[in-house]
Amino acid sequence: MKNIFLTVFIFLSSFSFAQEKTYRFLYDFHQVYETKNKQTDISAAVKEELNKSFELEVFANKNQSFIKLIDVVRNSQANFFLDIKPEPHWLLIDEASNLTYEKATNPNQNFKFLQDSIQRIQVLPTGQEKTILGIRAKEYKTETEKYDYTFWLGDFDGISASPIYFQFKDLVVVELKIIFKDVLENGNRREITYQLKDKKEAIFNFKKNIPKKYTTKKELDKLNSENQANSGVEKD
């Protein structure tokens, strides 16, 4: 009997250790928006909304991750017509199948979830390094037509974790700054920063969040093309 109990204990222990460790990464999101133009009531409201801070949490193991925006409780309804939040609000990422599932944000869409591939971006190292929450991170930069990006990426147990659409295989985004180029051209300033402020081991059920019904990016693009064609005015 003792041997049976010992065998069961070893089996359960082996099963437990074989499970991928999941961690919860908590990020601060802050956006700075400054304008040199004369402010109206509307522009002042936009500026106030764009200067709000948020928190995002990312649950991640070696094969999956899940991004979720933590909603801010509003004490005032003064600017209820504005709701400018970080994106994505909700995104499930499956590294093994190179798929993402995103909650649809457009109320006119007749589906709740969109399936797409994982978004990647090429970055160049600068040679700078620093440690954040025990993660040794290196600085990388890149740019697109509209944005300048500065990423700090670190290796943490082979986990991929990022609070934005762009994902980096086996690397954790510990800090990120995004500068809006078009705003700079107008003499204004708009910057976004993400800062990792907490990480800890956690339990999270990824399978529970995989939607059963969704549309694919290809199907959505086809639908949008058809809608544009149908909304055109016919010429004589």
JSON list of C-alpha atoms in Angstrom, two decimals:
[
{"chain": "A", "resi": 1, "resn": "MET", "atom": "CA", "xyz": [0.00, 0.00, 0.00]},
{"chain": "A", "resi": 2, "resn": "LYS", "atom": "CA", "xyz": [2.84, 2.37, 0.84]},
{"chain": "A", "resi": 3, "resn": "ASN", "atom": "CA", "xyz": [4.37, 1.69, -2.59]},
{"chain": "A", "resi": 4, "resn": "ILE", "atom": "CA", "xyz": [1.06, 2.56, -4.28]},
{"chain": "A", "resi": 5, "resn": "PHE", "atom": "CA", "xyz": [0.82, 5.88, -2.45]},
{"chain": "A", "resi": 6, "resn": "LEU", "atom": "CA", "xyz": [4.44, 6.64, -3.31]},
{"chain": "A", "resi": 7, "resn": "THR", "atom": "CA", "xyz": [3.83, 5.88, -6.99]},
{"chain": "A", "resi": 8, "resn": "VAL", "atom": "CA", "xyz": [0.75, 8.13, -7.09]},
{"chain": "A", "resi": 9, "resn": "PHE", "atom": "CA", "xyz": [2.65, 10.93, -5.34]},
{"chain": "A", "resi": 10, "resn": "ILE", "atom": "CA", "xyz": [5.53, 10.74, -7.84]},
{"chain": "A", "resi": 11, "resn": "PHE", "atom": "CA", "xyz": [3.09, 10.74, -10.77]},
{"chain": "A", "resi": 12, "resn": "LEU", "atom": "CA", "xyz": [1.20, 13.80, -9.48]},
{"chain": "A", "resi": 13, "resn": "SER", "atom": "CA", "xyz": [4.44, 15.61, -8.73]},
{"chain": "A", "resi": 14, "resn": "SER", "atom": "CA", "xyz": [5.79, 14.90, -12.21]},
{"chain": "A", "resi": 15, "resn": "PHE", "atom": "CA", "xyz": [2.54, 16.10, -13.78]},
{"chain": "A", "resi": 16, "resn": "SER", "atom": "CA", "xyz": [2.63, 19.30, -11.73]},
{"chain": "A", "resi": 17, "resn": "PHE", "atom": "CA", "xyz": [6.21, 20.12, -12.64]},
{"chain": "A", "resi": 18, "resn": "ALA", "atom": "CA", "xyz": [5.52, 19.35, -16.31]},
{"chain": "A", "resi": 19, "resn": "GLN", "atom": "CA", "xyz": [2.95, 22.16, -16.51]},
{"chain": "A", "resi": 20, "resn": "GLU", "atom": "CA", "xyz": [4.10, 25.39, -18.09]},
{"chain": "A", "resi": 21, "resn": "LYS", "atom": "CA", "xyz": [4.46, 28.16, -15.53]},
{"chain": "A", "resi": 22, "resn": "THR", "atom": "CA", "xyz": [2.16, 31.09, -16.15]},
{"chain": "A", "resi": 23, "resn": "TYR", "atom": "CA", "xyz": [2.95, 34.63, -15.02]},
{"chain": "A", "resi": 24, "resn": "ARG", "atom": "CA", "xyz": [0.93, 37.80, -14.69]},
{"chain": "A", "resi": 25, "resn": "PHE", "atom": "CA", "xyz": [2.72, 40.90, -15.97]},
{"chain": "A", "resi": 26, "resn": "LEU", "atom": "CA", "xyz": [1.18, 44.23, -14.92]},
{"chain": "A", "resi": 27, "resn": "TYR", "atom": "CA", "xyz": [1.90, 47.32, -17.04]},
{"chain": "A", "resi": 28, "resn": "ASP", "atom": "CA", "xyz": [1.34, 51.02, -16.48]},
{"chain": "A", "resi": 29, "resn": "PHE", "atom": "CA", "xyz": [0.09, 52.89, -19.54]},
{"chain": "A", "resi": 30, "resn": "HIS", "atom": "CA", "xyz": [0.47, 56.64, -19.70]},
{"chain": "A", "resi": 31, "resn": "GLN", "atom": "CA", "xyz": [-0.09, 59.02, -22.58]},
{"chain": "A", "resi": 32, "resn": "VAL", "atom": "CA", "xyz": [1.12, 62.61, -22.79]},
{"chain": "A", "resi": 33, "resn": "TYR", "atom": "CA", "xyz": [-0.60, 64.95, -25.21]},
{"chain": "A", "resi": 34, "resn": "GLU", "atom": "CA", "xyz": [0.43, 68.61, -25.50]},
{"chain": "A", "resi": 35, "resn": "THR", "atom": "CA", "xyz": [-0.75, 71.11, -28.09]},
{"chain": "A", "resi": 36, "resn": "LYS", "atom": "CA", "xyz": [0.34, 74.63, -28.92]},
{"chain": "A", "resi": 37, "resn": "ASN", "atom": "CA", "xyz": [-2.98, 75.44, -30.58]},
{"chain": "A", "resi": 38, "resn": "LYS", "atom": "CA", "xyz": [-5.63, 77.55, -28.88]},
{"chain": "A", "resi": 39, "resn": "GLN", "atom": "CA", "xyz": [-7.86, 75.24, -26.88]},
{"chain": "A", "resi": 40, "resn": "THR", "atom": "CA", "xyz": [-11.60, 74.96, -27.32]},
{"chain": "A", "resi": 41, "resn": "ASP", "atom": "CA", "xyz": [-13.88, 73.10, -24.92]},
{"chain": "A", "resi": 42, "resn": "ILE", "atom": "CA", "xyz": [-13.71, 70.05, -27.17]},
{"chain": "A", "resi": 43, "resn": "SER", "atom": "CA", "xyz": [-9.93, 70.10, -27.58]},
{"chain": "A", "resi": 44, "resn": "ALA", "atom": "CA", "xyz": [-9.51, 70.53, -23.81]},
{"chain": "A", "resi": 45, "resn": "ALA", "atom": "CA", "xyz": [-11.72, 67.45, -23.26]},
{"chain": "A", "resi": 46, "resn": "VAL", "atom": "CA", "xyz": [-9.69, 65.48, -25.81]},
{"chain": "A", "resi": 47, "resn": "LYS", "atom": "CA", "xyz": [-6.45, 66.52, -24.10]},
{"chain": "A", "resi": 48, "resn": "GLU", "atom": "CA", "xyz": [-7.81, 65.48, -20.71]},
{"chain": "A", "resi": 49, "resn": "GLU", "atom": "CA", "xyz": [-8.88, 62.11, -22.07]},
{"chain": "A", "resi": 50, "resn": "LEU", "atom": "CA", "xyz": [-5.54, 61.53, -23.81]},
{"chain": "A", "resi": 51, "resn": "ASN", "atom": "CA", "xyz": [-3.65, 62.23, -20.60]},
{"chain": "A", "resi": 52, "resn": "LYS", "atom": "CA", "xyz": [-5.44, 59.51, -18.61]},
{"chain": "A", "resi": 53, "resn": "SER", "atom": "CA", "xyz": [-3.43, 56.59, -17.22]},
{"chain": "A", "resi": 54, "resn": "PHE", "atom": "CA", "xyz": [-4.41, 52.93, -17.42]},
{"chain": "A", "resi": 55, "resn": "GLU", "atom": "CA", "xyz": [-3.20, 49.50, -16.36]},
{"chain": "A", "resi": 56, "resn": "LEU", "atom": "CA", "xyz": [-2.92, 46.44, -18.58]},
{"chain": "A", "resi": 57, "resn": "GLU", "atom": "CA", "xyz": [-2.32, 42.87, -17.48]},
{"chain": "A", "resi": 58, "resn": "VAL", "atom": "CA", "xyz": [-0.75, 40.12, -19.53]},
{"chain": "A", "resi": 59, "resn": "PHE", "atom": "CA", "xyz": [-0.99, 36.46, -18.55]},
{"chain": "A", "resi": 60, "resn": "ALA", "atom": "CA", "xyz": [1.66, 34.45, -20.36]},
{"chain": "A", "resi": 61, "resn": "ASN", "atom": "CA", "xyz": [3.46, 31.14, -20.52]},
{"chain": "A", "resi": 62, "resn": "LYS", "atom": "CA", "xyz": [5.75, 29.75, -23.21]},
{"chain": "A", "resi": 63, "resn": "ASN", "atom": "CA", "xyz": [2.92, 28.99, -25.65]},
{"chain": "A", "resi": 64, "resn": "GLN", "atom": "CA", "xyz": [0.16, 31.52, -25.01]},
{"chain": "A", "resi": 65, "resn": "SER", "atom": "CA", "xyz": [-0.56, 34.98, -23.69]},
{"chain": "A", "resi": 66, "resn": "PHE", "atom": "CA", "xyz": [-3.62, 37.07, -22.94]},
{"chain": "A", "resi": 67, "resn": "ILE", "atom": "CA", "xyz": [-3.79, 40.88, -22.89]},
{"chain": "A", "resi": 68, "resn": "LYS", "atom": "CA", "xyz": [-6.55, 42.64, -20.98]},
{"chain": "A", "resi": 69, "resn": "LEU", "atom": "CA", "xyz": [-7.11, 46.32, -20.28]},
{"chain": "A", "resi": 70, "resn": "ILE", "atom": "CA", "xyz": [-8.05, 47.07, -16.68]},
{"chain": "A", "resi": 71, "resn": "ASP", "atom": "CA", "xyz": [-10.95, 49.51, -16.84]},
{"chain": "A", "resi": 72, "resn": "VAL", "atom": "CA", "xyz": [-10.65, 52.78, -14.97]},
{"chain": "A", "resi": 73, "resn": "VAL", "atom": "CA", "xyz": [-13.55, 53.73, -12.72]},
{"chain": "A", "resi": 74, "resn": "ARG", "atom": "CA", "xyz": [-14.70, 57.22, -13.68]},
{"chain": "A", "resi": 75, "resn": "ASN", "atom": "CA", "xyz": [-15.75, 59.53, -10.85]},
{"chain": "A", "resi": 76, "resn": "SER", "atom": "CA", "xyz": [-17.07, 62.14, -13.28]},
{"chain": "A", "resi": 77, "resn": "GLN", "atom": "CA", "xyz": [-19.34, 61.95, -16.30]},
{"chain": "A", "resi": 78, "resn": "ALA", "atom": "CA", "xyz": [-18.22, 65.32, -17.63]},
{"chain": "A", "resi": 79, "resn": "ASN", "atom": "CA", "xyz": [-16.47, 63.82, -20.67]},
{"chain": "A", "resi": 80, "resn": "PHE", "atom": "CA", "xyz": [-18.64, 60.75, -21.11]},
{"chain": "A", "resi": 81, "resn": "PHE", "atom": "CA", "xyz": [-18.74, 61.27, -24.91]},
{"chain": "A", "resi": 82, "resn": "LEU", "atom": "CA", "xyz": [-15.01, 60.47, -25.09]},
{"chain": "A", "resi": 83, "resn": "ASP", "atom": "CA", "xyz": [-13.57, 57.03, -24.44]},
{"chain": "A", "resi": 84, "resn": "ILE", "atom": "CA", "xyz": [-9.99, 56.84, -25.69]},
{"chain": "A", "resi": 85, "resn": "LYS", "atom": "CA", "xyz": [-8.37, 53.66, -24.38]},
{"chain": "A", "resi": 86, "resn": "PRO", "atom": "CA", "xyz": [-5.18, 51.70, -25.11]},
{"chain": "A", "resi": 87, "resn": "GLU", "atom": "CA", "xyz": [-5.52, 48.94, -27.66]},
{"chain": "A", "resi": 88, "resn": "PRO", "atom": "CA", "xyz": [-5.89, 46.05, -27.72]},
{"chain": "A", "resi": 89, "resn": "HIS", "atom": "CA", "xyz": [-8.55, 45.94, -25.01]},
{"chain": "A", "resi": 90, "resn": "TRP", "atom": "CA", "xyz": [-8.64, 42.13, -25.15]},
{"chain": "A", "resi": 91, "resn": "LEU", "atom": "CA", "xyz": [-6.34, 39.84, -27.14]},
{"chain": "A", "resi": 92, "resn": "LEU", "atom": "CA", "xyz": [-5.62, 36.12, -26.83]},
{"chain": "A", "resi": 93, "resn": "ILE", "atom": "CA", "xyz": [-2.37, 34.96, -28.47]},
{"chain": "A", "resi": 94, "resn": "ASP", "atom": "CA", "xyz": [-1.45, 31.39, -29.41]},
{"chain": "A", "resi": 95, "resn": "GLU", "atom": "CA", "xyz": [2.24, 31.14, -30.27]},
{"chain": "A", "resi": 96, "resn": "ALA", "atom": "CA", "xyz": [2.05, 27.47, -31.27]},
{"chain": "A", "resi": 97, "resn": "SER", "atom": "CA", "xyz": [-0.52, 28.09, -34.03]},
{"chain": "A", "resi": 98, "resn": "ASN", "atom": "CA", "xyz": [0.52, 31.69, -34.85]},
{"chain": "A", "resi": 99, "resn": "LEU", "atom": "CA", "xyz": [-3.03, 32.90, -34.18]},
{"chain": "A", "resi": 100, "resn": "THR", "atom": "CA", "xyz": [-4.66, 35.73, -32.26]},
{"chain": "A", "resi": 101, "resn": "TYR", "atom": "CA", "xyz": [-8.26, 36.21, -31.16]},
{"chain": "A", "resi": 102, "resn": "GLU", "atom": "CA", "xyz": [-9.42, 39.77, -30.59]},
{"chain": "A", "resi": 103, "resn": "LYS", "atom": "CA", "xyz": [-12.71, 41.12, -29.27]},
{"chain": "A", "resi": 104, "resn": "ALA", "atom": "CA", "xyz": [-14.42, 43.22, -31.91]},
{"chain": "A", "resi": 105, "resn": "THR", "atom": "CA", "xyz": [-14.80, 46.85, -30.85]},
{"chain": "A", "resi": 106, "resn": "ASN", "atom": "CA", "xyz": [-17.04, 48.07, -33.68]},
{"chain": "A", "resi": 107, "resn": "PRO", "atom": "CA", "xyz": [-20.72, 47.79, -32.63]},
{"chain": "A", "resi": 108, "resn": "ASN", "atom": "CA", "xyz": [-21.78, 47.64, -36.30]},
{"chain": "A", "resi": 109, "resn": "GLN", "atom": "CA", "xyz": [-19.94, 44.36, -36.82]},
{"chain": "A", "resi": 110, "resn": "ASN", "atom": "CA", "xyz": [-22.12, 41.25, -36.64]},
{"chain": "A", "resi": 111, "resn": "PHE", "atom": "CA", "xyz": [-19.38, 39.18, -34.99]},
{"chain": "A", "resi": 112, "resn": "LYS", "atom": "CA", "xyz": [-17.78, 39.38, -31.57]},
{"chain": "A", "resi": 113, "resn": "PHE", "atom": "CA", "xyz": [-14.29, 38.01, -32.26]},
{"chain": "A", "resi": 114, "resn": "LEU", "atom": "CA", "xyz": [-11.69, 38.36, -34.99]},
{"chain": "A", "resi": 115, "resn": "GLN", "atom": "CA", "xyz": [-9.04, 35.74, -35.73]},
{"chain": "A", "resi": 116, "resn": "ASP", "atom": "CA", "xyz": [-5.74, 36.91, -37.20]},
{"chain": "A", "resi": 117, "resn": "SER", "atom": "CA", "xyz": [-2.05, 35.99, -37.25]},
{"chain": "A", "resi": 118, "resn": "ILE", "atom": "CA", "xyz": [0.46, 37.26, -34.68]},
{"chain": "A", "resi": 119, "resn": "GLN", "atom": "CA", "xyz": [1.90, 40.67, -35.54]},
{"chain": "A", "resi": 120, "resn": "ARG", "atom": "CA", "xyz": [5.70, 41.03, -35.57]},
{"chain": "A", "resi": 121, "resn": "ILE", "atom": "CA", "xyz": [7.96, 44.01, -36.21]},
{"chain": "A", "resi": 122, "resn": "GLN", "atom": "CA", "xyz": [11.69, 44.20, -37.01]},
{"chain": "A", "resi": 123, "resn": "VAL", "atom": "CA", "xyz": [13.75, 46.10, -34.43]},
{"chain": "A", "resi": 124, "resn": "LEU", "atom": "CA", "xyz": [17.43, 47.12, -34.23]},
{"chain": "A", "resi": 125, "resn": "PRO", "atom": "CA", "xyz": [19.53, 46.93, -31.02]},
{"chain": "A", "resi": 126, "resn": "THR", "atom": "CA", "xyz": [21.18, 50.11, -29.69]},
{"chain": "A", "resi": 127, "resn": "GLY", "atom": "CA", "xyz": [23.63, 48.41, -27.31]},
{"chain": "A", "resi": 128, "resn": "GLN", "atom": "CA", "xyz": [21.98, 49.90, -24.21]},
{"chain": "A", "resi": 129, "resn": "GLU", "atom": "CA", "xyz": [21.01, 47.61, -21.32]},
{"chain": "A", "resi": 130, "resn": "LYS", "atom": "CA", "xyz": [19.26, 47.91, -17.97]},
{"chain": "A", "resi": 131, "resn": "THR", "atom": "CA", "xyz": [17.48, 45.72, -15.42]},
{"chain": "A", "resi": 132, "resn": "ILE", "atom": "CA", "xyz": [13.77, 46.10, -14.65]},
{"chain": "A", "resi": 133, "resn": "LEU", "atom": "CA", "xyz": [12.10, 43.91, -12.00]},
{"chain": "A", "resi": 134, "resn": "GLY", "atom": "CA", "xyz": [15.01, 41.49, -12.19]},
{"chain": "A", "resi": 135, "resn": "ILE", "atom": "CA", "xyz": [14.77, 41.15, -15.98]},
{"chain": "A", "resi": 136, "resn": "ARG", "atom": "CA", "xyz": [17.91, 42.12, -17.88]},
{"chain": "A", "resi": 137, "resn": "ALA", "atom": "CA", "xyz": [16.63, 44.08, -20.85]},
{"chain": "A", "resi": 138, "resn": "LYS", "atom": "CA", "xyz": [18.20, 45.45, -24.03]},
{"chain": "A", "resi": 139, "resn": "GLU", "atom": "CA", "xyz": [17.08, 48.53, -25.93]},
{"chain": "A", "resi": 140, "resn": "TYR", "atom": "CA", "xyz": [15.76, 48.25, -29.51]},
{"chain": "A", "resi": 141, "resn": "LYS", "atom": "CA", "xyz": [14.46, 50.91, -31.86]},
{"chain": "A", "resi": 142, "resn": "THR", "atom": "CA", "xyz": [12.36, 50.96, -35.00]},
{"chain": "A", "resi": 143, "resn": "GLU", "atom": "CA", "xyz": [10.00, 53.24, -36.86]},
{"chain": "A", "resi": 144, "resn": "THR", "atom": "CA", "xyz": [7.05, 53.18, -39.22]},
{"chain": "A", "resi": 145, "resn": "GLU", "atom": "CA", "xyz": [5.54, 55.89, -41.34]},
{"chain": "A", "resi": 146, "resn": "LYS", "atom": "CA", "xyz": [3.58, 57.26, -38.37]},
{"chain": "A", "resi": 147, "resn": "TYR", "atom": "CA", "xyz": [5.45, 56.17, -35.22]},
{"chain": "A", "resi": 148, "resn": "ASP", "atom": "CA", "xyz": [8.87, 55.96, -33.57]},
{"chain": "A", "resi": 149, "resn": "TYR", "atom": "CA", "xyz": [9.24, 52.96, -31.22]},
{"chain": "A", "resi": 150, "resn": "THR", "atom": "CA", "xyz": [11.73, 52.33, -28.43]},
{"chain": "A", "resi": 151, "resn": "PHE", "atom": "CA", "xyz": [11.44, 48.83, -26.95]},
{"chain": "A", "resi": 152, "resn": "TRP", "atom": "CA", "xyz": [13.20, 47.38, -23.92]},
{"chain": "A", "resi": 153, "resn": "LEU", "atom": "CA", "xyz": [13.08, 43.58, -24.32]},
{"chain": "A", "resi": 154, "resn": "GLY", "atom": "CA", "xyz": [14.26, 40.99, -21.82]},
{"chain": "A", "resi": 155, "resn": "ASP", "atom": "CA", "xyz": [14.50, 37.21, -21.59]},
{"chain": "A", "resi": 156, "resn": "PHE", "atom": "CA", "xyz": [12.39, 35.66, -18.83]},
{"chain": "A", "resi": 157, "resn": "ASP", "atom": "CA", "xyz": [12.09, 31.86, -18.84]},
{"chain": "A", "resi": 158, "resn": "GLY", "atom": "CA", "xyz": [11.44, 31.77, -22.60]},
{"chain": "A", "resi": 159, "resn": "ILE", "atom": "CA", "xyz": [8.11, 33.58, -22.25]},
{"chain": "A", "resi": 160, "resn": "SER", "atom": "CA", "xyz": [6.63, 35.95, -24.83]},
{"chain": "A", "resi": 161, "resn": "ALA", "atom": "CA", "xyz": [4.76, 38.84, -23.19]},
{"chain": "A", "resi": 162, "resn": "SER", "atom": "CA", "xyz": [3.80, 42.19, -24.68]},
{"chain": "A", "resi": 163, "resn": "PRO", "atom": "CA", "xyz": [0.95, 44.63, -23.83]},
{"chain": "A", "resi": 164, "resn": "ILE", "atom": "CA", "xyz": [0.47, 45.64, -27.50]},
{"chain": "A", "resi": 165, "resn": "TYR", "atom": "CA", "xyz": [-0.30, 43.94, -30.81]},
{"chain": "A", "resi": 166, "resn": "PHE", "atom": "CA", "xyz": [3.39, 43.50, -31.67]},
{"chain": "A", "resi": 167, "resn": "GLN", "atom": "CA", "xyz": [4.80, 40.32, -30.11]},
{"chain": "A", "resi": 168, "resn": "PHE", "atom": "CA", "xyz": [8.42, 39.20, -29.70]},
{"chain": "A", "resi": 169, "resn": "LYS", "atom": "CA", "xyz": [9.12, 35.47, -29.58]},
{"chain": "A", "resi": 170, "resn": "ASP", "atom": "CA", "xyz": [10.63, 34.37, -26.23]},
{"chain": "A", "resi": 171, "resn": "LEU", "atom": "CA", "xyz": [11.00, 37.99, -25.05]},
{"chain": "A", "resi": 172, "resn": "VAL", "atom": "CA", "xyz": [9.13, 40.17, -22.56]},
{"chain": "A", "resi": 173, "resn": "VAL", "atom": "CA", "xyz": [8.45, 43.86, -23.23]},
{"chain": "A", "resi": 174, "resn": "VAL", "atom": "CA", "xyz": [9.50, 45.56, -20.00]},
{"chain": "A", "resi": 175, "resn": "GLU", "atom": "CA", "xyz": [9.29, 49.12, -21.29]},
{"chain": "A", "resi": 176, "resn": "LEU", "atom": "CA", "xyz": [8.06, 50.84, -24.44]},
{"chain": "A", "resi": 177, "resn": "LYS", "atom": "CA", "xyz": [7.80, 54.39, -25.75]},
{"chain": "A", "resi": 178, "resn": "ILE", "atom": "CA", "xyz": [5.81, 55.37, -28.85]},
{"chain": "A", "resi": 179, "resn": "ILE", "atom": "CA", "xyz": [6.14, 58.83, -30.40]},
{"chain": "A", "resi": 180, "resn": "PHE", "atom": "CA", "xyz": [3.53, 60.05, -32.89]},
{"chain": "A", "resi": 181, "resn": "LYS", "atom": "CA", "xyz": [5.37, 61.60, -35.84]},
{"chain": "A", "resi": 182, "resn": "ASP", "atom": "CA", "xyz": [2.38, 63.37, -37.40]},
{"chain": "A", "resi": 183, "resn": "VAL", "atom": "CA", "xyz": [1.70, 65.22, -34.15]},
{"chain": "A", "resi": 184, "resn": "LEU", "atom": "CA", "xyz": [5.30, 66.45, -34.00]},
{"chain": "A", "resi": 185, "resn": "GLU", "atom": "CA", "xyz": [4.97, 67.84, -37.51]},
{"chain": "A", "resi": 186, "resn": "ASN", "atom": "CA", "xyz": [2.14, 70.08, -36.29]},
{"chain": "A", "resi": 187, "resn": "GLY", "atom": "CA", "xyz": [4.22, 71.42, -33.42]},
{"chain": "A", "resi": 188, "resn": "ASN", "atom": "CA", "xyz": [2.38, 69.29, -30.86]},
{"chain": "A", "resi": 189, "resn": "ARG", "atom": "CA", "xyz": [3.54, 66.35, -28.74]},
{"chain": "A", "resi": 190, "resn": "ARG", "atom": "CA", "xyz": [1.96, 62.96, -28.18]},
{"chain": "A", "resi": 191, "resn": "GLU", "atom": "CA", "xyz": [3.82, 60.11, -26.54]},
{"chain": "A", "resi": 192, "resn": "ILE", "atom": "CA", "xyz": [2.77, 56.77, -25.08]},
{"chain": "A", "resi": 193, "resn": "THR", "atom": "CA", "xyz": [4.74, 54.81, -22.52]},
{"chain": "A", "resi": 194, "resn": "TYR", "atom": "CA", "xyz": [4.28, 51.29, -21.18]},
{"chain": "A", "resi": 195, "resn": "GLN", "atom": "CA", "xyz": [6.15, 50.32, -18.03]},
{"chain": "A", "resi": 196, "resn": "LEU", "atom": "CA", "xyz": [6.24, 46.86, -16.46]},
{"chain": "A", "resi": 197, "resn": "LYS", "atom": "CA", "xyz": [5.60, 47.40, -12.74]},
{"chain": "A", "resi": 198, "resn": "ASP", "atom": "CA", "xyz": [4.83, 43.92, -11.40]},
{"chain": "A", "resi": 199, "resn": "LYS", "atom": "CA", "xyz": [5.23, 40.25, -12.30]},
{"chain": "A", "resi": 200, "resn": "LYS", "atom": "CA", "xyz": [4.26, 37.15, -10.39]},
{"chain": "A", "resi": 201, "resn": "GLU", "atom": "CA", "xyz": [3.33, 33.53, -10.93]},
{"chain": "A", "resi": 202, "resn": "ALA", "atom": "CA", "xyz": [-0.37, 33.03, -11.63]},
{"chain": "A", "resi": 203, "resn": "ILE", "atom": "CA", "xyz": [-3.05, 30.56, -12.69]},
{"chain": "A", "resi": 204, "resn": "PHE", "atom": "CA", "xyz": [-4.95, 31.33, -15.89]},
{"chain": "A", "resi": 205, "resn": "ASN", "atom": "CA", "xyz": [-7.21, 29.23, -18.12]},
{"chain": "A", "resi": 206, "resn": "PHE", "atom": "CA", "xyz": [-6.29, 30.14, -21.71]},
{"chain": "A", "resi": 207, "resn": "LYS", "atom": "CA", "xyz": [-8.56, 27.52, -23.31]},
{"chain": "A", "resi": 208, "resn": "LYS", "atom": "CA", "xyz": [-11.60, 29.02, -21.60]},
{"chain": "A", "resi": 209, "resn": "ASN", "atom": "CA", "xyz": [-11.04, 32.28, -23.48]},
{"chain": "A", "resi": 210, "resn": "ILE", "atom": "CA", "xyz": [-10.73, 30.81, -26.99]},
{"chain": "A", "resi": 211, "resn": "PRO", "atom": "CA", "xyz": [-13.92, 31.92, -28.80]},
{"chain": "A", "resi": 212, "resn": "LYS", "atom": "CA", "xyz": [-16.04, 29.26, -30.47]},
{"chain": "A", "resi": 213, "resn": "LYS", "atom": "CA", "xyz": [-17.37, 31.65, -33.12]},
{"chain": "A", "resi": 214, "resn": "TYR", "atom": "CA", "xyz": [-15.27, 34.23, -34.94]},
{"chain": "A", "resi": 215, "resn": "THR", "atom": "CA", "xyz": [-14.49, 35.70, -38.33]},
{"chain": "A", "resi": 216, "resn": "THR", "atom": "CA", "xyz": [-11.05, 35.68, -39.93]},
{"chain": "A", "resi": 217, "resn": "LYS", "atom": "CA", "xyz": [-9.11, 38.73, -41.07]},
{"chain": "A", "resi": 218, "resn": "LYS", "atom": "CA", "xyz": [-9.44, 37.51, -44.69]},
{"chain": "A", "resi": 219, "resn": "GLU", "atom": "CA", "xyz": [-13.22, 37.24, -44.36]},
{"chain": "A", "resi": 220, "resn": "LEU", "atom": "CA", "xyz": [-13.42, 40.69, -42.77]},
{"chain": "A", "resi": 221, "resn": "ASP", "atom": "CA", "xyz": [-11.37, 42.29, -45.56]},
{"chain": "A", "resi": 222, "resn": "LYS", "atom": "CA", "xyz": [-13.63, 40.67, -48.16]},
{"chain": "A", "resi": 223, "resn": "LEU", "atom": "CA", "xyz": [-16.73, 41.91, -46.33]},
{"chain": "A", "resi": 224, "resn": "ASN", "atom": "CA", "xyz": [-15.37, 45.46, -46.13]},
{"chain": "A", "resi": 225, "resn": "SER", "atom": "CA", "xyz": [-14.53, 45.42, -49.86]},
{"chain": "A", "resi": 226, "resn": "GLU", "atom": "CA", "xyz": [-18.05, 44.26, -50.72]},
{"chain": "A", "resi": 227, "resn": "ASN", "atom": "CA", "xyz": [-19.60, 46.95, -48.50]},
{"chain": "A", "resi": 228, "resn": "GLN", "atom": "CA", "xyz": [-17.51, 49.67, -50.16]},
{"chain": "A", "resi": 229, "resn": "ALA", "atom": "CA", "xyz": [-18.48, 48.43, -53.62]},
{"chain": "A", "resi": 230, "resn": "ASN", "atom": "CA", "xyz": [-22.18, 48.34, -52.70]},
{"chain": "A", "resi": 231, "resn": "SER", "atom": "CA", "xyz": [-22.11, 51.84, -51.23]},
{"chain": "A", "resi": 232, "resn": "GLY", "atom": "CA", "xyz": [-20.69, 53.39, -54.43]},
{"chain": "A", "resi": 233, "resn": "VAL", "atom": "CA", "xyz": [-22.85, 55.62, -56.63]},
{"chain": "A", "resi": 234, "resn": "GLU", "atom": "CA", "xyz": [-23.43, 54.29, -60.11]},
{"chain": "A", "resi": 235, "resn": "LYS", "atom": "CA", "xyz": [-22.61, 56.58, -62.97]},
{"chain": "A", "resi": 236, "resn": "ASP", "atom": "CA", "xyz": [-24.79, 57.03, -66.06]}
]
